[in-house]
Amino acid sequence: MTYFQNLGEQASSGQTSSSPTLGRVENVSRRGLFKGATALGGLVLAASMLPRSAMAAYATGAGAMPHGVVTDPRVFVSIAPDGIVTIVAHRSEMGTGVRTSLPMIVADEMGADWARVRIVQAPGDEAKYGNQDTDGSRSTRHYLLPMREIGASARTMLETAAAQRWKVPVSEVKTGVHEVVHDGSGRRLGFGELAADASKLTVPAAETLRLKDPKEFRLIGKGAVSITDLRDITTGKAGYGADVRLPGMKYVVIARPPVTGGKMVSFDPAEAMKVPGVERVMEVRGWPWPSKFQPLGGVAVIASNTGSAIKGRNALKIVWDDGANAKYDSVAYRAELETAVRAPGLVVRNDGDAEGALKTADKVIVGEYYLPHLAHVSMEPPVATAKWTNGKMEVWAPVQSPGGTREDLAKTLEISADDVTVNTTLLGGGFGRKSKCDYVLEAALLARELNAPVRVQWTREDDVHHDYLHTVSAERIEAGLDKSGKVVAWRHRSAAPTIGSTFVADAKHQIPIELGMGLIDMPFDIANVRCENPEAAAHTRIGWLRSVSNIPRAFAVQSMVAEIAHATGRDPKDVLLELIGPARIVPFSASVDKPWNYGEPVESYPIDTGRLRHVVELVAEKAGWGRKLPDGHGMGIAVHRSFVSYIATVVEVAIDKKGVLTVPRVDTAIDCGQFVNPERIQSQMEGAAVMGLSVAKMGEISFKNGRVQQSNYDDYPVVRIDEAPRVTNTYIVPAAAGTPPSGAGEPGLPPFAPALCNAIFAATGKRIRNLPIRDQLAV
Amino acid sequence: MVKLDINGQVHALDVDPETPLLWVLRDKLGMMGTKYGCGIAQCGACSVHIDGAVTRSCSLPVSAVSGKVVTIEGLSPDSRHPVQVAWLAHQVPQCGYCQSGQIMAAAALLAEKPQPTDADIDAAMTNICRCGTYGRIRAAIHDAAASKA
């Protein structure tokens, strides 16, 4: 039993420091709604606690995730006799701040002093901790309320222990900061003094819990807490995947089949074995395509250090059988996709009669948009360390899904999950790549075969050549306008190889989660809407990359809005608001089979055009939409709902006489409902602008003869400081009462590229329909 | 045998002289603050100082190291280098993986140009941050410069 006992694991300390001075975060009231709530708030000051039932007004999809939610405080909280409170972070830290913000929720609700809170990282164990998948911008959305319940349970147990000690009714005691106080006598007991007694109590039933009135929050929503690893990061002490060293550890680099679905025929290890430090060369097992998260196979070089392993790997002579995808060629494939969207495809939404309305329209505007494959290239390439001891596997790895990794390890090694330990390190970026544990499975298989601890290090070239790439897509939108310029018909065809192809052979249609990312959930107030998904075969591993299909969908839809504005001689923001229409709840079309709402119930997470309109109006006002700009400058706007959040972005560009593009300013408004750490939301919006600029300006993975043509940051460049937006302002909409939390990690990305390209059009009259922009602006 | 002066300590190491300095630091000496990001001197995650000049250790054979090496672990005895202090104040890192290199590059820049302009920062700070912390890096460098002025 570990009730409230010190876990004895290595913990890092919570730290507090001032908010950054760069840019601005402003909390801006949602007009009307929030005013009303504030006025009411003045009248109900008496209670500082609310019954849980009052706070549980919203449901989430958390319970439907594998292994659901665990809210047992004994799993997540321990208190040492010296008062140090240790809180478990069960989600992975890849830069969003979640390792800090989830424990912060517990600490606030239980009344803990953040300076006396330590955070420990959970190993992969979903039976114990509940779902641990850190993706889909879900962590705060699914865990705000459960973490509050955990904190409230712990607080209640401490209060009960104090009341029993003092022999007073529990109603007479309350929790201050890190102590429990008796109202009448002023007696106080610190958390540490109560821990042992509290640990003997039963956990209170959820429906009896009383949660803090949000007005009483000290940490949640304040943005005054720095990430727990901040100091360690600045001193080089923070531990990432490659920073684990075990006695006797071997360093491994693998040559994998250069074409997806290919396999090794023969290899000659002679030259590799001549490299000083190389100890052994051996085949590693691969799985047939589609290989899901299983290893690709190939030839491993085992050495005494990483440098030797890389050099040895590069000296290998290998004959490959390239398999079925040997002809994959980006130029030819692009033509295939563009042909596909010019013909009818599988109808995935059909409201009214778009075909008929397009025929009778006064004017039809057609936009075809193309976006290539993208690679994640997080700064830390995939890496994993594994140790096999007496039939048990222990790994240390930067994984977004420690629970899923544990299950996949057990399956692959054909051992019980009880014999698998997955230790989650910090992630040097993830962006979806590290949800797929192929690199961990490689390390585990080799550790068992060599009966030695091994670290498998992917080089950057390995990462670029063997990623689970963001899809490549063609998007074609036809908008039919009546005589007054009103849009009366909308047909959107989207063709792109599906993530489903990584799991199911020959999958050619997008799966509901992809269709639900900006295609079938398009909220415009248009009578006749038809969405089609023509077939597209996959020839490489397709995976999810930050915001996934929302990238091409937002680009197409929000570019089209500006194209309509141009065609009708109107202001793009006005046309955007007109298309969104009046504030209302938009139901998912009855014509859609399995509509995807990011896994959330529509009752608590509807498509709310009032919130969509509001972020548009807010960002336009803050950015000074319509203000006079210097020569060569232009402003563009875009809005997109994704991960059940609402984000609008205005980008200002400057383009010089040679066509060189710079971004002096970005303004982003986000409505993500109730939020925990506005400072980290701001950092996510800043990062999304930079990543969005990389996507728009230079991001492209291409194929020839089945092989990825890029290898590293020299030929797959990303934005550096000289090109980054100079100023990024973030405006966070305060949640109206009862608005549940939604995503923040991903949804900043989709509106950026269309806002940028709309700005380029405003500045130059050049419409960018194909990404990346690269030299399209050159004069 | 290769002799290296790292953070004021001299190490005699039996390594292949062609081994990049990065792997000697990480795999031989266990100094894990210096990171691998690309292996071709593109991203700067492996940045160290050699006689004060910022150098990408992933592409430098250990036999070519002729000066005193300083890594993130040795940048400041009390972790209070003005760049580190500014990094805390601005909460620069997101995932943090590139930040050792960013801090080493910024420290070298400030040593050479105590009051860098934005253009100086653009020219010197060529390290990649995939999380996109550049705005805060710029602000933190200006702050660190002001604190030293």
CSV table of N, CA, C and O in Angstrom, one decimal, chain B residues 20-59:
chain,number,residue,atom,x,y,z
B,20,PRO,N,33.7,12.1,-33.5
B,20,PRO,CA,33.3,13.5,-33.3
B,20,PRO,C,33.3,13.8,-31.8
B,20,PRO,O,32.9,12.9,-31.0
B,21,LEU,N,33.6,15.0,-31.4
B,21,LEU,CA,33.7,15.4,-30.0
B,21,LEU,C,32.4,15.1,-29.3
B,21,LEU,O,32.4,14.7,-28.1
B,22,LEU,N,31.2,15.3,-30.0
B,22,LEU,CA,29.9,15.1,-29.3
B,22,LEU,C,29.9,13.8,-28.7
B,22,LEU,O,29.4,13.6,-27.6
B,23,TRP,N,30.3,12.7,-29.4
B,23,TRP,CA,30.1,11.4,-28.9
B,23,TRP,C,31.1,11.0,-27.8
B,23,TRP,O,30.9,10.2,-27.0
B,24,VAL,N,32.3,11.7,-27.8
B,24,VAL,CA,33.2,11.6,-26.7
B,24,VAL,C,32.6,12.2,-25.5
B,24,VAL,O,32.6,11.6,-24.4
B,25,LEU,N,32.0,13.4,-25.6
B,25,LEU,CA,31.4,14.0,-24.5
B,25,LEU,C,30.2,13.1,-23.9
B,25,LEU,O,30.2,12.9,-22.7
B,26,ARG,N,29.4,12.7,-24.8
B,26,ARG,CA,28.2,12.0,-24.3
B,26,ARG,C,28.5,10.5,-23.9
B,26,ARG,O,28.1,10.1,-22.9
B,27,ASP,N,29.1,9.8,-24.9
B,27,ASP,CA,29.2,8.3,-24.6
B,27,ASP,C,30.4,7.9,-23.8
B,27,ASP,O,30.4,7.0,-23.0
B,28,LYS,N,31.5,8.7,-23.9
B,28,LYS,CA,32.7,8.3,-23.1
B,28,LYS,C,32.7,9.0,-21.8
B,28,LYS,O,33.1,8.4,-20.8
B,29,LEU,N,32.3,10.3,-21.7
B,29,LEU,CA,32.4,11.1,-20.5
B,29,LEU,C,31.1,11.2,-19.8
B,29,LEU,O,31.0,11.7,-18.6
B,30,GLY,N,30.0,10.8,-20.4
B,30,GLY,CA,28.7,10.9,-19.7
B,30,GLY,C,28.2,12.3,-19.5
B,30,GLY,O,27.4,12.6,-18.6
B,31,MET,N,28.7,13.2,-20.3
B,31,MET,CA,28.2,14.6,-20.1
B,31,MET,C,27.0,14.8,-21.1
B,31,MET,O,27.2,15.0,-22.3
B,32,MET,N,25.8,14.7,-20.6
B,32,MET,CA,24.6,14.5,-21.4
B,32,MET,C,23.9,15.8,-21.8
B,32,MET,O,22.9,15.8,-22.5
B,33,GLY,N,24.5,16.9,-21.3
B,33,GLY,CA,23.8,18.2,-21.6
B,33,GLY,C,23.9,18.6,-23.1
B,33,GLY,O,23.1,19.4,-23.6
B,34,THR,N,25.0,18.2,-23.8
B,34,THR,CA,25.2,18.5,-25.2
B,34,THR,C,24.5,17.5,-26.0
B,34,THR,O,24.7,16.3,-25.8
B,35,LYS,N,23.6,18.0,-26.9
B,35,LYS,CA,22.7,17.0,-27.6
B,35,LYS,C,23.0,16.8,-29.0
B,35,LYS,O,23.6,17.6,-29.7
B,36,TYR,N,22.6,15.6,-29.5
B,36,TYR,CA,22.6,15.2,-30.9
B,36,TYR,C,21.3,15.7,-31.6
B,36,TYR,O,20.2,15.3,-31.1
B,37,GLY,N,21.4,16.4,-32.7
B,37,GLY,CA,20.2,16.8,-33.4
B,37,GLY,C,20.3,16.4,-34.9
B,37,GLY,O,19.3,16.1,-35.5
B,38,CYS,N,21.5,16.6,-35.5
B,38,CYS,CA,21.5,16.3,-37.0
B,38,CYS,C,22.8,15.7,-37.4
B,38,CYS,O,22.8,15.0,-38.5
B,39,GLY,N,23.9,15.8,-36.7
B,39,GLY,CA,25.2,15.2,-37.1
B,39,GLY,C,25.9,15.9,-38.2
B,39,GLY,O,27.0,15.4,-38.6
B,40,ILE,N,25.3,17.0,-38.8
B,40,ILE,CA,26.0,17.6,-39.9
B,40,ILE,C,26.2,19.1,-39.6
B,40,ILE,O,26.2,19.9,-40.6
B,41,ALA,N,26.2,19.5,-38.4
B,41,ALA,CA,26.5,20.9,-38.0
B,41,ALA,C,25.4,21.9,-38.6
B,41,ALA,O,25.7,23.0,-38.8
B,42,GLN,N,24.2,21.4,-38.7
B,42,GLN,CA,23.1,22.2,-39.2
B,42,GLN,C,22.2,22.8,-38.1
B,42,GLN,O,21.8,23.9,-38.2
B,43,CYS,N,22.0,22.1,-37.0
B,43,CYS,CA,21.0,22.5,-36.0
B,43,CYS,C,21.5,23.1,-34.8
B,43,CYS,O,20.8,23.9,-34.1
B,44,GLY,N,22.7,22.8,-34.4
B,44,GLY,CA,23.4,23.5,-33.3
B,44,GLY,C,23.0,22.9,-31.9
B,44,GLY,O,23.4,23.5,-30.9
B,45,ALA,N,22.3,21.8,-31.8
B,45,ALA,CA,21.9,21.2,-30.5
B,45,ALA,C,23.2,20.8,-29.8
B,45,ALA,O,23.2,20.7,-28.6
B,46,CYS,N,24.3,20.6,-30.5
B,46,CYS,CA,25.5,20.1,-30.0
B,46,CYS,C,26.5,21.2,-29.7
B,46,CYS,O,27.7,20.9,-29.5
B,47,SER,N,26.1,22.4,-29.6
B,47,SER,CA,27.0,23.5,-29.5
B,47,SER,C,27.8,23.5,-28.2
B,47,SER,O,27.2,23.4,-27.1
B,48,VAL,N,29.1,23.7,-28.3
B,48,VAL,CA,30.0,23.9,-27.2
B,48,VAL,C,30.9,25.1,-27.5
B,48,VAL,O,30.9,25.6,-28.6
B,49,HIS,N,31.6,25.5,-26.5
B,49,HIS,CA,32.6,26.6,-26.7
B,49,HIS,C,34.0,25.9,-26.8
B,49,HIS,O,34.3,25.1,-26.0
B,50,ILE,N,34.8,26.4,-27.8
B,50,ILE,CA,36.2,26.0,-27.8
B,50,ILE,C,37.0,27.3,-27.8
B,50,ILE,O,36.9,28.0,-28.8
B,51,ASP,N,37.7,27.5,-26.7
B,51,ASP,CA,38.4,28.8,-26.5
B,51,ASP,C,37.4,29.9,-26.7
B,51,ASP,O,37.8,30.9,-27.4
B,52,GLY,N,36.2,29.7,-26.3
B,52,GLY,CA,35.2,30.8,-26.3
B,52,GLY,C,34.4,30.9,-27.5
B,52,GLY,O,33.4,31.6,-27.6
B,53,ALA,N,34.9,30.2,-28.6
B,53,ALA,CA,34.1,30.3,-29.9
B,53,ALA,C,33.1,29.2,-29.9
B,53,ALA,O,33.4,28.0,-29.6
B,54,VAL,N,31.8,29.5,-30.3
B,54,VAL,CA,30.8,28.5,-30.3
B,54,VAL,C,31.1,27.5,-31.5
B,54,VAL,O,31.5,27.9,-32.6
B,55,THR,N,31.0,26.2,-31.2
B,55,THR,CA,31.4,25.2,-32.2
B,55,THR,C,30.4,24.0,-32.1
B,55,THR,O,30.0,23.7,-31.1
B,56,ARG,N,30.1,23.5,-33.3
B,56,ARG,CA,29.2,22.3,-33.3
B,56,ARG,C,30.0,21.0,-33.2
B,56,ARG,O,30.7,20.6,-34.1
B,57,SER,N,29.8,20.4,-32.1
B,57,SER,CA,30.7,19.3,-31.7
B,57,SER,C,30.4,18.0,-32.5
B,57,SER,O,31.2,17.1,-32.5
B,58,CYS,N,29.2,18.0,-33.2
B,58,CYS,CA,28.9,16.7,-33.8
B,58,CYS,C,29.7,16.5,-35.1
B,58,CYS,O,29.8,15.3,-35.5
B,59,SER,N,30.3,17.5,-35.6
B,59,SER,CA,31.1,17.4,-36.8
B,59,SER,C,32.6,17.7,-36.7
B,59,SER,O,33.3,17.9,-37.6
